[in-house]
Amino acid sequence: MFLTEVIPLTKIPRQGPSPFFYFTSQKLNKGSLVLVSLRRKEVFAIVISQKDVKETKLELKTVSYQLKPIKEVLINKEIIGFPFLDLAQWISEYYFSSISNSLLLFLPQKIVKKIVKKDGFNFPKIKPQLEEKNFLKPKVFISKTGFLPKDEIKNVLREGRQILFLFPQILQKTFWENNFKKISSSLIFWSPQTSIKKFFNNFQKVRDKEVQIIFGQISALFAPFCDLGLIIVFDPENSSFKAKKEPLFNTKDVAQKMAQMLNIDFLQLDSFLSLENYYLKSKNKVKIIKENNNLLSADNQTNKKSILNFSKLKFIERSQGEKFNPISEQFFNKIQSYIEKNKKVILFLNRKGVSTSVFCQDCGFTIKCKDCNLPLTYHLKKEKPYLLCHHCGRESNVPSYCPNCGSWQMRNIGVGIEGVEKFLKEKFKENGDQV
């Protein structure tokens, strides 16, 4: 008799027990597909380990539920293993989701139910690399939409390996399909939203390496790759790449983790440099490549961007008796010089509201949230002022007098982005410039 540890292929909350234990007299391989009873239902499950009952007496005593037998062994061979099972485990741990929910990304229940009896339904067997290797540094290509790193793609194709290309929106399918056809005709669009017959045919083509280029949206990341050699993500910061249901993963991060597991190149194509990649570049953890034909090209002087160094400019200045302005004259003149050249200016300020707090000039009392004991931020909604706690969301009216000493000398301090916006709209209103 064997104690068998399985992962049910059904949605299970994170706090629920997972994996589950069942018993059987049959010796099963890791990655086998079985049918088990769970909550009065019969569900598919993947075997991840098995031990002789004689060796697990202590474990049996700690199980908080009644052990049940495995209903049926459907496929007694590994249908999913490395790196797919390992990646599902990583998604579960990193995004705090149950392993069952993560595994459903690779093996959707409705798909498994339809094709489980078909011969040849299994993910390819990929041997993990035993010796440790240095991870390849991710590359970010800053370029126009439509750019493809043809040298990297052709090198992988010459080696006979597969390429995964991910894009965020279905409307871009035809555009990218036409672009890839100029490089190779061995490509396939991956989507589970097809007929069962077509899905199974695509499944076999990818697994048996009948196609080299697989392109699609989020679901293409969980295709049964046989010999993946390159992963490319277009527009990685697009919100469509963030899952809307459990597990709430970021496609870019999962794709990069898969590339690390397989020790292959991971490329990002974007039209601008994200703040995250800018930081990683400063830590030498990512390589930035600017294409000559892109908008940020150093040769294209008409589109060249400038970043103001705030450490050399006074953002706020005020003499005694002067009216408070959220932007100093020196900084405003710098902005105005760009506006006069018909150029756009982007301001980044990590403070919300008009001002960051309200205090009494007589006693120094600061208006705070009753629940969080944190300063309330001063906001304006349709010119009506109100105070908001950004921690719990509590709203309250702006007091006319100090609640502590009764003084009317209440004043706003700190600069928020709404205050900067209001100030600039008033300044540029006459010129008809938009803020």
Short mmCIF file of C-alpha atoms in Angstrom, two decimals:
data_model
loop_
_atom_site.label_atom_id
_atom_site.label_comp_id
_atom_site.label_asym_id
_atom_site.label_seq_id
_atom_site.Cartn_x
_atom_site.Cartn_y
_atom_site.Cartn_z
CA MET A 1 0.00 0.00 0.00
CA PHE A 2 1.31 3.45 -0.95
CA LEU A 3 0.61 6.92 0.42
CA THR A 4 0.30 9.13 -2.66
CA GLU A 5 0.65 12.92 -2.72
CA VAL A 6 -1.39 14.60 -5.49
CA ILE A 7 -2.29 18.08 -6.77
CA PRO A 8 -6.01 18.27 -7.67
CA LEU A 9 -6.78 20.03 -10.96
CA THR A 10 -9.51 22.22 -9.51
CA LYS A 11 -9.67 25.66 -7.92
CA ILE A 12 -8.67 25.54 -4.27
CA PRO A 13 -8.21 28.56 -1.93
CA ARG A 14 -4.70 29.28 -0.70
CA GLN A 15 -5.58 28.47 2.92
CA GLY A 16 -6.89 25.04 1.93
CA PRO A 17 -4.75 21.89 2.33
CA SER A 18 -2.69 21.35 -0.80
CA PRO A 19 -1.29 18.97 -1.93
CA PHE A 20 -3.61 16.16 -0.81
CA PHE A 21 -2.85 12.58 0.26
CA TYR A 22 -4.59 9.44 -0.98
CA PHE A 23 -3.71 5.73 -0.81
CA THR A 24 -3.44 3.09 -3.50
CA SER A 25 -1.93 -0.37 -3.95
CA GLN A 26 -0.51 0.54 -7.36
CA LYS A 27 2.97 1.97 -7.88
CA LEU A 28 2.63 5.31 -9.73
CA ASN A 29 5.13 7.52 -11.53
CA LYS A 30 5.63 11.17 -10.68
CA GLY A 31 3.51 13.33 -13.00
CA SER A 32 0.88 10.61 -13.56
CA LEU A 33 -2.78 11.55 -14.05
CA VAL A 34 -5.34 10.04 -11.65
CA LEU A 35 -8.97 10.51 -10.69
CA VAL A 36 -9.70 11.27 -7.01
CA SER A 37 -12.68 12.11 -4.84
CA LEU A 38 -12.72 15.64 -3.42
CA ARG A 39 -15.67 17.33 -1.71
CA ARG A 40 -18.12 14.79 -3.08
CA LYS A 41 -16.83 15.36 -6.60
CA GLU A 42 -14.49 13.42 -8.81
CA VAL A 43 -11.59 15.55 -10.06
CA PHE A 44 -8.38 14.97 -12.00
CA ALA A 45 -5.10 15.14 -10.09
CA ILE A 46 -1.37 14.98 -10.78
CA VAL A 47 0.84 12.65 -8.71
CA ILE A 48 3.91 14.40 -7.30
CA SER A 49 5.25 11.79 -4.85
CA GLN A 50 4.57 8.35 -3.43
CA LYS A 51 5.81 6.50 -0.34
CA ASP A 52 5.24 3.11 1.21
CA VAL A 53 2.72 3.29 4.06
CA LYS A 54 5.25 1.58 6.37
CA GLU A 55 7.56 4.59 6.01
CA THR A 56 4.88 7.19 6.68
CA LYS A 57 3.26 6.20 9.96
CA LEU A 58 4.14 9.54 11.61
CA GLU A 59 2.79 11.52 8.64
CA LEU A 60 -0.48 9.60 8.73
CA LYS A 61 -1.06 10.65 12.32
CA THR A 62 -0.77 14.37 11.44
CA VAL A 63 -3.25 14.31 8.52
CA SER A 64 -6.32 16.38 9.51
CA TYR A 65 -8.75 14.66 7.11
CA GLN A 66 -9.83 11.13 6.31
CA LEU A 67 -7.64 9.42 3.74
CA LYS A 68 -9.45 8.12 0.68
CA PRO A 69 -8.39 5.72 -2.06
CA ILE A 70 -7.53 6.89 -5.57
CA LYS A 71 -10.60 6.30 -7.74
CA GLU A 72 -8.84 5.50 -11.00
CA VAL A 73 -5.39 5.66 -12.57
CA LEU A 74 -5.91 7.33 -15.96
CA ILE A 75 -2.34 7.67 -17.27
CA ASN A 76 0.46 5.95 -15.35
CA LYS A 77 3.31 7.90 -16.91
CA GLU A 78 4.70 11.40 -16.51
CA ILE A 79 2.44 13.78 -18.43
CA ILE A 80 3.98 16.90 -16.87
CA GLY A 81 7.37 17.45 -15.28
CA PHE A 82 10.29 19.90 -15.45
CA PRO A 83 10.14 22.85 -15.99
CA PHE A 84 6.33 23.05 -16.08
CA LEU A 85 5.70 21.53 -12.64
CA ASP A 86 8.56 23.53 -11.12
CA LEU A 87 7.26 26.76 -12.66
CA ALA A 88 3.77 26.08 -11.29
CA GLN A 89 5.31 25.61 -7.84
CA TRP A 90 7.20 28.92 -8.17
CA ILE A 91 4.04 30.78 -9.24
CA SER A 92 2.22 29.32 -6.24
CA GLU A 93 4.87 30.46 -3.77
CA TYR A 94 5.74 33.83 -5.34
CA TYR A 95 2.15 34.99 -5.90
CA PHE A 96 0.70 33.36 -2.79
CA SER A 97 -1.74 31.10 -4.59
CA SER A 98 -2.54 27.39 -4.23
CA ILE A 99 -0.45 24.98 -6.30
CA SER A 100 -3.69 23.65 -7.79
CA ASN A 101 -4.58 27.07 -9.24
CA SER A 102 -1.07 27.40 -10.68
CA LEU A 103 -1.12 23.95 -12.30
CA LEU A 104 -4.46 24.73 -13.96
CA LEU A 105 -2.60 27.27 -16.11
CA PHE A 106 -0.83 24.37 -17.82
CA LEU A 107 -3.65 21.82 -17.59
CA PRO A 108 -7.06 23.55 -17.80
CA GLN A 109 -9.70 21.20 -16.41
CA LYS A 110 -12.05 21.47 -19.40
CA ILE A 111 -9.19 20.61 -21.77
CA VAL A 112 -7.99 17.65 -19.71
CA LYS A 113 -11.55 16.33 -19.44
CA LYS A 114 -11.97 16.26 -23.23
CA ILE A 115 -8.63 14.86 -24.34
CA VAL A 116 -7.50 12.73 -21.39
CA LYS A 117 -8.34 9.52 -23.23
CA LYS A 118 -6.46 10.59 -26.35
CA ASP A 119 -3.15 8.85 -26.96
CA GLY A 120 -0.13 11.11 -26.70
CA PHE A 121 -1.48 13.70 -24.25
CA ASN A 122 1.62 14.58 -22.25
CA PHE A 123 4.07 17.43 -21.88
CA PRO A 124 7.61 16.84 -23.23
CA LYS A 125 10.30 15.49 -20.92
CA ILE A 126 13.06 18.04 -20.43
CA LYS A 127 16.08 17.14 -18.35
CA PRO A 128 17.02 19.83 -15.80
CA GLN A 129 20.58 21.13 -15.92
CA LEU A 130 22.43 19.52 -13.04
CA GLU A 131 25.40 21.86 -13.02
CA GLU A 132 24.83 25.44 -11.94
CA LYS A 133 25.25 28.09 -14.64
CA ASN A 134 25.23 31.85 -14.50
CA PHE A 135 21.86 33.20 -15.59
CA LEU A 136 21.90 35.05 -18.89
CA LYS A 137 21.34 38.77 -18.38
CA PRO A 138 17.90 39.90 -19.70
CA LYS A 139 17.97 42.32 -22.64
CA VAL A 140 15.61 45.24 -23.26
CA PHE A 141 15.32 46.60 -26.82
CA ILE A 142 14.07 50.20 -26.98
CA SER A 143 12.58 50.56 -30.45
CA LYS A 144 9.55 51.39 -32.57
CA THR A 145 6.55 49.05 -32.66
CA GLY A 146 7.17 46.31 -35.22
CA PHE A 147 10.87 45.86 -34.48
CA LEU A 148 12.09 42.27 -34.14
CA PRO A 149 15.61 41.24 -33.03
CA LYS A 150 16.24 39.27 -36.23
CA ASP A 151 19.83 38.28 -35.43
CA GLU A 152 18.84 36.63 -32.14
CA ILE A 153 15.80 34.98 -33.76
CA LYS A 154 17.75 33.58 -36.71
CA ASN A 155 20.50 32.21 -34.45
CA VAL A 156 17.94 30.22 -32.43
CA LEU A 157 16.18 28.99 -35.59
CA ARG A 158 19.51 27.80 -37.04
CA GLU A 159 20.04 25.74 -33.89
CA GLY A 160 16.66 24.10 -34.51
CA ARG A 161 15.19 25.37 -31.24
CA GLN A 162 11.83 26.96 -30.49
CA ILE A 163 10.95 30.62 -29.88
CA LEU A 164 8.14 32.00 -27.73
CA PHE A 165 6.80 35.46 -28.59
CA LEU A 166 4.23 37.09 -26.29
CA PHE A 167 2.11 40.15 -27.13
CA PRO A 168 -0.62 41.72 -24.95
CA GLN A 169 -3.69 42.21 -27.19
CA ILE A 170 -5.47 39.98 -29.72
CA LEU A 171 -5.81 42.91 -32.15
CA GLN A 172 -2.05 42.66 -32.73
CA LYS A 173 -2.20 39.02 -33.89
CA THR A 174 -2.28 39.66 -37.67
CA PHE A 175 0.40 42.35 -37.42
CA TRP A 176 2.92 40.09 -35.67
CA GLU A 177 1.98 37.05 -37.73
CA ASN A 178 2.87 38.93 -40.94
CA ASN A 179 6.13 40.14 -39.42
CA PHE A 180 7.22 36.63 -38.41
CA LYS A 181 6.28 35.14 -41.78
CA LYS A 182 9.03 37.30 -43.30
CA ILE A 183 11.51 35.37 -41.13
CA SER A 184 10.06 31.84 -41.02
CA SER A 185 6.92 29.98 -42.07
CA SER A 186 7.24 27.53 -39.17
CA LEU A 187 4.98 29.35 -36.72
CA ILE A 188 1.75 28.79 -34.85
CA PHE A 189 -0.67 30.97 -32.88
CA TRP A 190 -1.34 29.46 -29.45
CA SER A 191 -4.73 29.93 -27.82
CA PRO A 192 -6.91 27.65 -25.65
CA GLN A 193 -9.99 29.46 -27.03
CA THR A 194 -10.27 27.04 -29.96
CA SER A 195 -12.00 23.74 -30.64
CA ILE A 196 -10.71 20.71 -28.71
CA LYS A 197 -9.54 19.07 -31.94
CA LYS A 198 -7.53 22.12 -33.03
CA PHE A 199 -6.10 22.64 -29.56
CA PHE A 200 -4.92 19.03 -29.39
CA ASN A 201 -3.35 19.30 -32.86
CA ASN A 202 -1.53 22.48 -31.83
CA PHE A 203 -0.52 20.79 -28.58
CA GLN A 204 1.11 17.93 -30.49
CA LYS A 205 2.82 20.23 -33.00
CA VAL A 206 4.45 22.30 -30.26
CA ARG A 207 5.37 19.27 -28.13
CA ASP A 208 6.82 17.32 -31.06
CA LYS A 209 8.72 20.39 -32.33
CA GLU A 210 6.88 20.50 -35.65
CA VAL A 211 6.82 24.31 -35.32
CA GLN A 212 9.63 26.57 -34.17
CA ILE A 213 7.89 29.90 -33.47
CA ILE A 214 4.97 29.99 -31.02
CA PHE A 215 3.29 33.37 -30.59
CA GLY A 216 0.27 34.40 -28.56
CA GLN A 217 -0.98 36.14 -25.44
CA ILE A 218 -0.63 35.10 -21.79
CA SER A 219 -1.75 31.48 -22.34
CA ALA A 220 1.09 30.84 -24.83
CA LEU A 221 3.50 30.96 -21.89
CA PHE A 222 2.08 27.61 -20.72
CA ALA A 223 2.36 25.72 -24.01
CA PRO A 224 4.20 22.31 -24.04
CA PHE A 225 7.55 23.50 -25.39
CA CYS A 226 9.98 20.78 -26.37
CA ASP A 227 13.21 22.71 -26.88
CA LEU A 228 12.68 26.36 -26.04
CA GLY A 229 15.67 28.57 -26.91
CA LEU A 230 14.36 32.16 -26.71
CA ILE A 231 11.53 34.11 -25.03
CA ILE A 232 10.49 37.54 -26.34
CA VAL A 233 7.90 39.78 -24.65
CA PHE A 234 6.54 42.79 -26.54
CA ASP A 235 5.27 45.76 -24.47
CA PRO A 236 6.02 44.01 -21.13
CA GLU A 237 4.51 46.79 -18.98
CA ASN A 238 1.08 46.51 -20.65
CA SER A 239 -1.71 45.94 -18.10
CA SER A 240 -3.10 43.09 -20.26
CA PHE A 241 -0.08 41.02 -19.19
CA LYS A 242 -1.28 41.01 -15.59
CA ALA A 243 -3.64 38.16 -14.75
CA LYS A 244 -7.15 39.19 -13.71
CA LYS A 245 -7.91 36.07 -11.65
CA GLU A 246 -6.05 33.68 -9.37
CA PRO A 247 -3.15 33.27 -9.51
CA LEU A 248 -2.56 37.01 -9.98
CA PHE A 249 0.77 36.78 -11.79
CA ASN A 250 2.73 39.15 -14.01
CA THR A 251 3.49 37.52 -17.39
CA LYS A 252 6.84 39.28 -17.73
CA ASP A 253 8.10 37.93 -14.40
CA VAL A 254 6.90 34.37 -15.06
CA ALA A 255 8.48 34.40 -18.53
CA GLN A 256 11.77 35.60 -17.07
CA LYS A 257 11.65 32.85 -14.42
CA MET A 258 11.12 30.21 -17.12
CA ALA A 259 14.08 31.61 -19.05
CA GLN A 260 16.21 31.31 -15.91
CA MET A 261 15.13 27.71 -15.35
CA LEU A 262 16.07 26.79 -18.93
CA ASN A 263 19.10 29.13 -19.01
CA ILE A 264 17.98 30.78 -22.26
CA ASP A 265 17.80 34.39 -23.50
CA PHE A 266 14.93 36.60 -22.33
CA LEU A 267 14.24 39.69 -24.45
CA GLN A 268 11.85 42.60 -23.90
CA LEU A 269 10.70 44.91 -26.71
CA ASP A 270 9.45 48.31 -25.60
CA SER A 271 9.16 51.84 -26.96
CA PHE A 272 10.40 53.40 -23.73
CA LEU A 273 12.53 52.48 -20.74
CA SER A 274 10.43 51.56 -17.70
CA LEU A 275 11.39 52.75 -14.22
CA GLU A 276 11.97 49.14 -13.17
CA ASN A 277 14.41 48.47 -16.01
CA TYR A 278 16.08 51.84 -15.42
CA TYR A 279 16.75 50.75 -11.83
CA LEU A 280 17.92 47.25 -12.89
CA LYS A 281 20.27 48.86 -15.40
CA SER A 282 21.87 50.89 -12.61
CA LYS A 283 22.45 47.59 -10.75
CA ASN A 284 23.87 45.97 -13.92
CA LYS A 285 21.11 43.35 -13.90
CA VAL A 286 19.72 44.09 -17.35
CA LYS A 287 21.21 45.11 -20.70
CA ILE A 288 19.58 48.04 -22.53
CA ILE A 289 19.88 48.14 -26.33
CA LYS A 290 18.67 51.20 -28.26
CA GLU A 291 17.95 50.62 -31.93
CA ASN A 292 19.07 53.33 -34.40
CA ASN A 293 15.60 53.64 -35.90
CA ASN A 294 13.72 54.15 -32.66
CA LEU A 295 12.21 57.26 -31.12
CA LEU A 296 14.93 57.54 -28.50
CA SER A 297 17.80 57.43 -30.98
CA ALA A 298 20.64 59.78 -30.12
CA ASP A 299 20.87 60.70 -33.81
CA ASN A 300 17.27 61.88 -33.92
CA GLN A 301 17.75 65.30 -32.34
CA THR A 302 14.17 66.45 -32.98
CA ASN A 303 12.80 63.71 -30.71
CA LYS A 304 15.56 63.75 -28.14
CA LYS A 305 14.31 63.77 -24.52
CA SER A 306 15.85 65.58 -21.58
CA ILE A 307 15.64 64.71 -17.91
CA LEU A 308 15.92 67.62 -15.49
CA ASN A 309 18.13 67.06 -12.48
CA PHE A 310 16.03 68.32 -9.57
CA SER A 311 19.02 68.24 -7.23
CA LYS A 312 20.39 71.24 -9.19
CA LEU A 313 17.07 73.09 -9.31
CA LYS A 314 15.04 74.43 -6.42
CA PHE A 315 11.60 72.85 -6.67
CA ILE A 316 10.04 75.11 -4.05
CA GLU A 317 11.16 78.47 -2.75
CA ARG A 318 9.36 81.16 -0.76
CA SER A 319 10.45 84.29 1.00
CA GLN A 320 8.73 85.48 4.16
CA GLY A 321 5.48 87.24 3.34
CA GLU A 322 5.30 85.89 -0.21
CA LYS A 323 2.38 83.87 -1.49
CA PHE A 324 3.16 80.16 -1.44
CA ASN A 325 3.75 78.59 -4.87
CA PRO A 326 4.21 74.83 -5.32
CA ILE A 327 6.89 75.45 -8.01
CA SER A 328 9.81 77.85 -7.71
CA GLU A 329 10.39 80.58 -10.28
CA GLN A 330 13.63 78.92 -11.42
CA PHE A 331 11.88 75.59 -12.00
CA PHE A 332 8.87 77.21 -13.68
CA ASN A 333 11.14 79.09 -16.12
CA LYS A 334 12.76 75.81 -17.06
CA ILE A 335 9.36 74.28 -17.87
CA GLN A 336 8.28 77.38 -19.78
CA SER A 337 11.40 77.24 -21.98
CA TYR A 338 10.34 73.78 -23.23
CA ILE A 339 6.73 74.85 -23.77
CA GLU A 340 7.87 77.78 -25.90
CA LYS A 341 9.71 75.28 -28.14
CA ASN A 342 6.43 73.34 -28.57
CA LYS A 343 7.80 70.41 -26.57
CA LYS A 344 6.02 68.31 -23.97
CA VAL A 345 6.97 68.18 -20.30
CA ILE A 346 6.25 65.31 -17.89
CA LEU A 347 6.40 65.96 -14.15
CA PHE A 348 6.82 63.12 -11.66
CA LEU A 349 5.86 63.77 -8.05
CA ASN A 350 5.24 60.94 -5.61
CA ARG A 351 2.74 62.88 -3.51
CA LYS A 352 -1.03 62.90 -3.99
CA GLY A 353 -3.43 65.72 -3.20
CA VAL A 354 -3.01 69.48 -3.12
CA SER A 355 -0.89 69.40 0.03
CA THR A 356 0.34 66.58 2.24
CA SER A 357 -1.11 67.80 5.58
CA VAL A 358 -2.94 70.58 7.45
CA PHE A 359 -1.60 72.06 10.70
CA CYS A 360 -2.25 74.88 13.16
CA GLN A 361 0.28 77.73 13.10
CA ASP A 362 -0.40 78.63 16.75
CA CYS A 363 -0.12 75.28 18.56
CA GLY A 364 1.43 73.08 15.86
CA PHE A 365 -1.42 70.55 15.93
CA THR A 366 -1.64 68.39 12.74
CA ILE A 367 -4.99 66.98 11.57
CA LYS A 368 -4.71 63.16 11.68
CA CYS A 369 -6.88 60.16 10.88
CA LYS A 370 -8.86 58.93 13.89
CA ASP A 371 -8.23 55.30 12.99
CA CYS A 372 -4.64 55.34 11.68
CA ASN A 373 -3.18 58.33 13.54
CA LEU A 374 -1.55 59.47 10.28
CA PRO A 375 -1.68 63.00 8.76
CA LEU A 376 -4.64 63.55 6.42
CA THR A 377 -3.96 64.75 2.87
CA TYR A 378 -5.69 67.88 1.57
CA HIS A 379 -7.63 67.24 -1.68
CA LEU A 380 -9.92 69.22 -3.98
CA LYS A 381 -12.91 67.68 -5.74
CA LYS A 382 -14.72 70.11 -8.04
CA GLU A 383 -13.14 72.96 -6.05
CA LYS A 384 -14.57 71.53 -2.81
CA PRO A 385 -11.83 70.76 -0.25
CA TYR A 386 -11.76 67.59 1.83
CA LEU A 387 -9.24 65.56 3.84
CA LEU A 388 -8.39 61.95 2.92
CA CYS A 389 -6.43 59.20 4.66
CA HIS A 390 -4.47 57.27 2.03
CA HIS A 391 -4.07 54.35 4.43
CA CYS A 392 -7.69 53.45 5.25
CA GLY A 393 -9.62 55.70 2.82
CA ARG A 394 -11.47 57.73 5.49
CA GLU A 395 -12.74 61.11 4.25
CA SER A 396 -13.49 64.12 6.47
CA ASN A 397 -14.27 67.81 6.15
CA VAL A 398 -11.59 70.49 6.40
CA PRO A 399 -11.98 72.20 9.84
CA SER A 400 -12.29 75.99 9.94
CA TYR A 401 -10.73 76.12 13.42
CA CYS A 402 -8.03 74.11 15.16
CA PRO A 403 -9.63 71.18 17.08
CA ASN A 404 -6.87 71.52 19.70
CA CYS A 405 -6.67 75.25 20.55
CA GLY A 406 -9.54 76.79 18.56
CA SER A 407 -7.27 79.03 16.50
CA TRP A 408 -8.28 79.99 12.95
CA GLN A 409 -4.62 79.98 11.79
CA MET A 410 -4.88 76.68 9.88
CA ARG A 411 -2.43 76.13 7.06
CA ASN A 412 -1.61 73.54 4.40
CA ILE A 413 1.96 72.26 4.16
CA GLY A 414 3.74 70.02 1.70
CA VAL A 415 3.29 69.80 -2.07
CA GLY A 416 1.04 67.30 -3.86
CA ILE A 417 0.60 66.64 -7.55
CA GLU A 418 -2.92 68.17 -7.55
CA GLY A 419 -1.48 71.41 -6.19
CA VAL A 420 1.16 71.47 -8.93
CA GLU A 421 -1.53 70.76 -11.56
CA LYS A 422 -3.74 73.61 -10.32
CA PHE A 423 -0.82 76.04 -10.27
CA LEU A 424 0.30 75.18 -13.83
CA LYS A 425 -3.26 75.39 -15.22
CA GLU A 426 -3.55 78.93 -13.89
CA LYS A 427 -0.15 79.92 -15.29
CA PHE A 428 -0.69 78.52 -18.79
CA LYS A 429 -4.40 79.29 -19.08
CA GLU A 430 -3.83 82.47 -21.11
CA ASN A 431 -1.68 80.66 -23.69
CA GLY A 432 -4.27 77.92 -24.16
CA ASP A 433 -1.69 75.24 -23.32
CA GLN A 434 -3.07 71.98 -21.95
CA VAL A 435 -1.98 70.65 -18.56
#
